[in-house]
Short mmCIF file of N, CA and C in Angstrom, two decimals:
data_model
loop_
_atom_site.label_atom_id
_atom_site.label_comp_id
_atom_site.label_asym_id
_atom_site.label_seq_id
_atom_site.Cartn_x
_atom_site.Cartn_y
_atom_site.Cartn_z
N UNK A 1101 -215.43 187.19 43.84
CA UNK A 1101 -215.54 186.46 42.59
C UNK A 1101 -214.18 186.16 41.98
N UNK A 1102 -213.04 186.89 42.15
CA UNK A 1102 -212.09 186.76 41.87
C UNK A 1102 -210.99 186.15 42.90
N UNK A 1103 -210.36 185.29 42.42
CA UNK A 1103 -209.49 184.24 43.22
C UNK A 1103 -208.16 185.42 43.87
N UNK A 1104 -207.58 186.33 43.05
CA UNK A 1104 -206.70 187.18 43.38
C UNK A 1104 -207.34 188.18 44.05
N UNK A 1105 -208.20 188.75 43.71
CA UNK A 1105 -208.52 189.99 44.79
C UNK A 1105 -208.85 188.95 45.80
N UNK A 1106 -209.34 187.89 46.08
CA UNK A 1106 -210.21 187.17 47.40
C UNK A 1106 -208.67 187.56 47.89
N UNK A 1107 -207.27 186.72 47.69
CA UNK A 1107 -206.07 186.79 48.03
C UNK A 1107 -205.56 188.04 49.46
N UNK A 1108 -206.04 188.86 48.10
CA UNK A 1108 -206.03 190.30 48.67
C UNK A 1108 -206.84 190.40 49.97
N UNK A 1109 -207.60 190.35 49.65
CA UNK A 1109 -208.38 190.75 50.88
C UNK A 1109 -208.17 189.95 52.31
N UNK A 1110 -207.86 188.25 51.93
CA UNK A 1110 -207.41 187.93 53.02
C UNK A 1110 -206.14 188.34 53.62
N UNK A 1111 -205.41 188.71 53.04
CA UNK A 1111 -203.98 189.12 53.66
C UNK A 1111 -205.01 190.47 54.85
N UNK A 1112 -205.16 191.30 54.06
CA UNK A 1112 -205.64 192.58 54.51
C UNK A 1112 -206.68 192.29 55.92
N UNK A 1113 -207.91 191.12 55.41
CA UNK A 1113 -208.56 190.59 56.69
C UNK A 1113 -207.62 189.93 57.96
N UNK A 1114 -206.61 189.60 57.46
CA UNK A 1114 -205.98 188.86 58.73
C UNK A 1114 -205.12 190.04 59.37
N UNK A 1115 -204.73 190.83 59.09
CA UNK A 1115 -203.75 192.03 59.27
C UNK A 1115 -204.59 192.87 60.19
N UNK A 1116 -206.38 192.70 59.76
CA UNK A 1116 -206.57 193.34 60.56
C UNK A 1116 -207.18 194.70 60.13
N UNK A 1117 -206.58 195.25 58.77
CA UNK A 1117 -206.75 196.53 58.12
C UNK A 1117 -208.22 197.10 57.66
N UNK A 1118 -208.50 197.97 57.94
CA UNK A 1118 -209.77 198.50 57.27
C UNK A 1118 -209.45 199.21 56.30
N UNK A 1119 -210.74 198.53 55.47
CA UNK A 1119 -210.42 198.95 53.70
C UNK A 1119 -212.20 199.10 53.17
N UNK A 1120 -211.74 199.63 52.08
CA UNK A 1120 -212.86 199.62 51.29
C UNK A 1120 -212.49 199.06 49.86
N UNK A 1121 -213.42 198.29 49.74
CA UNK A 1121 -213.20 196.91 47.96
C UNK A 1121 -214.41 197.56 47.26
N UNK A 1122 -213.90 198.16 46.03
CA UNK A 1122 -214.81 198.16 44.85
C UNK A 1122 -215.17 196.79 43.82
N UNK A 1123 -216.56 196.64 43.64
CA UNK A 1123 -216.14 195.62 42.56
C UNK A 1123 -215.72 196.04 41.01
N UNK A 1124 -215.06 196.33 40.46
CA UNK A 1124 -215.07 196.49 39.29
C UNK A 1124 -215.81 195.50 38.14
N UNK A 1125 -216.01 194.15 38.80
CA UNK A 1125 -216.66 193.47 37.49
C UNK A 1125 -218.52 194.35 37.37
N UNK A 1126 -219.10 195.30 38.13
CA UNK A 1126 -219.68 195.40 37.78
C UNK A 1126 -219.66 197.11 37.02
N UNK A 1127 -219.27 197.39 36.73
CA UNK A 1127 -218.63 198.39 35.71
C UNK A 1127 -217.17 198.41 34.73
N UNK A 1128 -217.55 198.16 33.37
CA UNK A 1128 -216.35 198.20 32.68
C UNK A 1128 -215.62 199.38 32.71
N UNK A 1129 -216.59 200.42 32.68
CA UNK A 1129 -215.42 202.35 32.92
C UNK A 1129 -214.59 202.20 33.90
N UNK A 1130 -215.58 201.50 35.19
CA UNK A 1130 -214.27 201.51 36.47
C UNK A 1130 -213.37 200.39 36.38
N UNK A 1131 -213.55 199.78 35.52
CA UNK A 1131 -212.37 198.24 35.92
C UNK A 1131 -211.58 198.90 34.43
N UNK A 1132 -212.06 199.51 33.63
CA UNK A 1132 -210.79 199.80 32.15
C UNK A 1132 -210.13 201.47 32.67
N UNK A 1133 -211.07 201.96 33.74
CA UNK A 1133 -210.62 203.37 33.81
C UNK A 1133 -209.46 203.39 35.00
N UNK A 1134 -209.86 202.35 35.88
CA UNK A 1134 -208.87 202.09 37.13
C UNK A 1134 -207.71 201.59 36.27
N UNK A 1135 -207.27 200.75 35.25
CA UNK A 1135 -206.09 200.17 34.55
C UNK A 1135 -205.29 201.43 33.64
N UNK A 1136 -206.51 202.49 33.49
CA UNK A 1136 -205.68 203.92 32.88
C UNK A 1136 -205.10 204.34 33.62
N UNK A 1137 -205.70 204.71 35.03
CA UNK A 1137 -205.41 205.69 36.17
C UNK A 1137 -204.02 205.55 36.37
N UNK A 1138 -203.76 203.97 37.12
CA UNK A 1138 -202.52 203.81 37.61
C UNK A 1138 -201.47 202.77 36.41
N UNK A 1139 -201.95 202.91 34.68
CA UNK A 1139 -200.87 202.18 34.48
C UNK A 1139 -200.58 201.06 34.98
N UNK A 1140 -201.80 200.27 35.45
CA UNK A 1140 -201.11 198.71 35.99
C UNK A 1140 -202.16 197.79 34.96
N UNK A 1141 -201.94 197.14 34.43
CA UNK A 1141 -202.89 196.19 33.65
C UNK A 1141 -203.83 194.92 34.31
N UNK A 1142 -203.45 194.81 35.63
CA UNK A 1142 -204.18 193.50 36.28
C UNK A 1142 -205.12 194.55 37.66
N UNK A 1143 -206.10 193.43 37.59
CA UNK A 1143 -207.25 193.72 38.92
C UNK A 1143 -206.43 192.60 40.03
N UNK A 1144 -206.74 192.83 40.96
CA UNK A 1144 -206.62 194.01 41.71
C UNK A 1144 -205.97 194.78 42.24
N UNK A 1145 -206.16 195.95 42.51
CA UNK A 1145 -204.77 196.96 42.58
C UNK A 1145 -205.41 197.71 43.93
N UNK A 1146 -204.25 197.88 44.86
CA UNK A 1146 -204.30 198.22 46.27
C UNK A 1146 -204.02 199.41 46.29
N UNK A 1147 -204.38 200.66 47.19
CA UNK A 1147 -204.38 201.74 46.74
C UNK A 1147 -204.00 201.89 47.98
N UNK A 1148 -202.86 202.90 49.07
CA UNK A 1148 -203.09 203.18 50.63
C UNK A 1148 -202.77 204.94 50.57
N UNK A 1149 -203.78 205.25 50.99
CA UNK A 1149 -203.62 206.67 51.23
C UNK A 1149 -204.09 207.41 50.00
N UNK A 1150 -204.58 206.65 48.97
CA UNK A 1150 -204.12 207.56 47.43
C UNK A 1150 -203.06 206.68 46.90
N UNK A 1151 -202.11 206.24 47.49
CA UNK A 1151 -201.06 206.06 46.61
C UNK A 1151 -200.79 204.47 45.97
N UNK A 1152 -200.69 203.96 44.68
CA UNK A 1152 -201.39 202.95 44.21
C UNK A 1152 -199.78 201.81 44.46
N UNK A 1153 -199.84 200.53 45.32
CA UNK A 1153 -199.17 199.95 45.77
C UNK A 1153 -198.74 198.51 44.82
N UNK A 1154 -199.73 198.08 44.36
CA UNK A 1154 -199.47 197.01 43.92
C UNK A 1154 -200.79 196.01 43.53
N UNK A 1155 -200.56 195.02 42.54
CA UNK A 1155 -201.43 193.86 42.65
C UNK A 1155 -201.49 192.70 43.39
N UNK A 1156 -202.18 191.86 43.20
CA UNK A 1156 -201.71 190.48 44.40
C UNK A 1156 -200.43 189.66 44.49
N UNK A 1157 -199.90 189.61 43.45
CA UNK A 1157 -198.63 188.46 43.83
C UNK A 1157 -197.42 190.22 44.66
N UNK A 1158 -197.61 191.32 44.49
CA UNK A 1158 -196.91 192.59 44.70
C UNK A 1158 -197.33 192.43 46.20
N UNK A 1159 -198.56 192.37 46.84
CA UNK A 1159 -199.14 192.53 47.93
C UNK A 1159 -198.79 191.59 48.61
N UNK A 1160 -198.55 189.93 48.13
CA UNK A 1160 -198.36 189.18 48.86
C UNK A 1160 -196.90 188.88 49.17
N UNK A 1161 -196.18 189.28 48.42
CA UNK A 1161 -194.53 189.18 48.53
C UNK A 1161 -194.20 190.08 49.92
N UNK A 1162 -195.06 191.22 49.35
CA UNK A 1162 -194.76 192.54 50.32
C UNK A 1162 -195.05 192.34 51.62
N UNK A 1163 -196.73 191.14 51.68
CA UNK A 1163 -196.71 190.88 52.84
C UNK A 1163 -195.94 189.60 54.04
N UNK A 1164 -195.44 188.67 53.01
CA UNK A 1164 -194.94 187.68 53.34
C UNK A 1164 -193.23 188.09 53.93
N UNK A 1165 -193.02 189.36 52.98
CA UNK A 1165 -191.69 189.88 53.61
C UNK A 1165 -191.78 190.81 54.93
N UNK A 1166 -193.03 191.39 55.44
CA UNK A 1166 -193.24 191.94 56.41
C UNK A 1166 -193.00 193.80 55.52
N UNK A 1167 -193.15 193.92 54.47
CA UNK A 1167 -192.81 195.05 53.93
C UNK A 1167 -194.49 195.91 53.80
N UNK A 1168 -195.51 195.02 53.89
CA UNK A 1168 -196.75 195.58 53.71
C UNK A 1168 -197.29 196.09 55.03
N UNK A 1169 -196.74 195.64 56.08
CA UNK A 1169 -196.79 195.97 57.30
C UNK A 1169 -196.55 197.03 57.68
N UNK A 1170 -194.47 197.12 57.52
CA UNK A 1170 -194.17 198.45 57.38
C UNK A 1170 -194.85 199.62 57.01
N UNK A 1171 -195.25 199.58 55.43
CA UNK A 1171 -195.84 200.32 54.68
C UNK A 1171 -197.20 200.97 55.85
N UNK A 1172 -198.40 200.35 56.02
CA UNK A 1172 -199.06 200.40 56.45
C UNK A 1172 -198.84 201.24 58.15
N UNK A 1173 -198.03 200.75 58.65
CA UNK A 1173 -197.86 201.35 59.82
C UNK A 1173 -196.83 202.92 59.14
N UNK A 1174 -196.10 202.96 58.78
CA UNK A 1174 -195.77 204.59 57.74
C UNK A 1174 -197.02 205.56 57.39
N UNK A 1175 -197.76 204.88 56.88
CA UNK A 1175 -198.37 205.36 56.41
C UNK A 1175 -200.41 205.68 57.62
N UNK A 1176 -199.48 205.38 59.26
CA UNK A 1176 -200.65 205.54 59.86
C UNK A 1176 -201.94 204.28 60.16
N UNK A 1177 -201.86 203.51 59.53
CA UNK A 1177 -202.52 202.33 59.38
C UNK A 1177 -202.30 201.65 60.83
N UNK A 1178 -203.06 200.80 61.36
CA UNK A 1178 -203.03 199.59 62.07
C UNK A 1178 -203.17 198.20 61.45
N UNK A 1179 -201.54 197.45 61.53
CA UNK A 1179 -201.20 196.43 60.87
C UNK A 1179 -200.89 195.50 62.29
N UNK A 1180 -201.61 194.54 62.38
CA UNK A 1180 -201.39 193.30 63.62
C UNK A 1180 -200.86 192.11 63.15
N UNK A 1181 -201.03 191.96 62.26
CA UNK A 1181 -200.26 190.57 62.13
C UNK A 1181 -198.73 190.57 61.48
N UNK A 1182 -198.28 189.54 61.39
CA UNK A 1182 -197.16 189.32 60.35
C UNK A 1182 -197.17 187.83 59.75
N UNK A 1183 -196.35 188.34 58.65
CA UNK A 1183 -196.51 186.90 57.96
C UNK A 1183 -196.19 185.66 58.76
#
């Protein structure tokens, strides 16, 4: 439903990565409680391992620089593509 998380997810679909997507539009606790958690004010926010990475224009820089890749393969992941 959202033009930026869709973003998201395609980077992540083409890469290859297995993930799990919450929707937050259908709970306000989880879409106002997820913006407490990590201190980030925008949906959607990428999380790898636990550890909270970024939103979409963060995700897509990261991936366009080949830095989300990195990340991902550090962190154990299987990352196939590149920008």
């Amino acid at each position: 439903m959202c033009g930026f998380s869709s973003q998201v997810v395609q980077i992540l679909d083409h890469m290859g990565v297995t993930y799990k997507g919450l929707n937050v539009l259908d709970s306000e606790d989880l879409r106002n409680g997820i913006k407490v958690y990590s201190n980030w004010p925008t949906i959607p926010q990428l999380y790898v391992k636990g550890e909270f990475v970024g939103g979409c224009d963060i995700i897509r820089e990261m991936f366009q620089a080949g830095e989300l890749q990195s990340l991902l393969t550090e962190k154990g992941l299987a990352a196939k593509a590149t920008a």
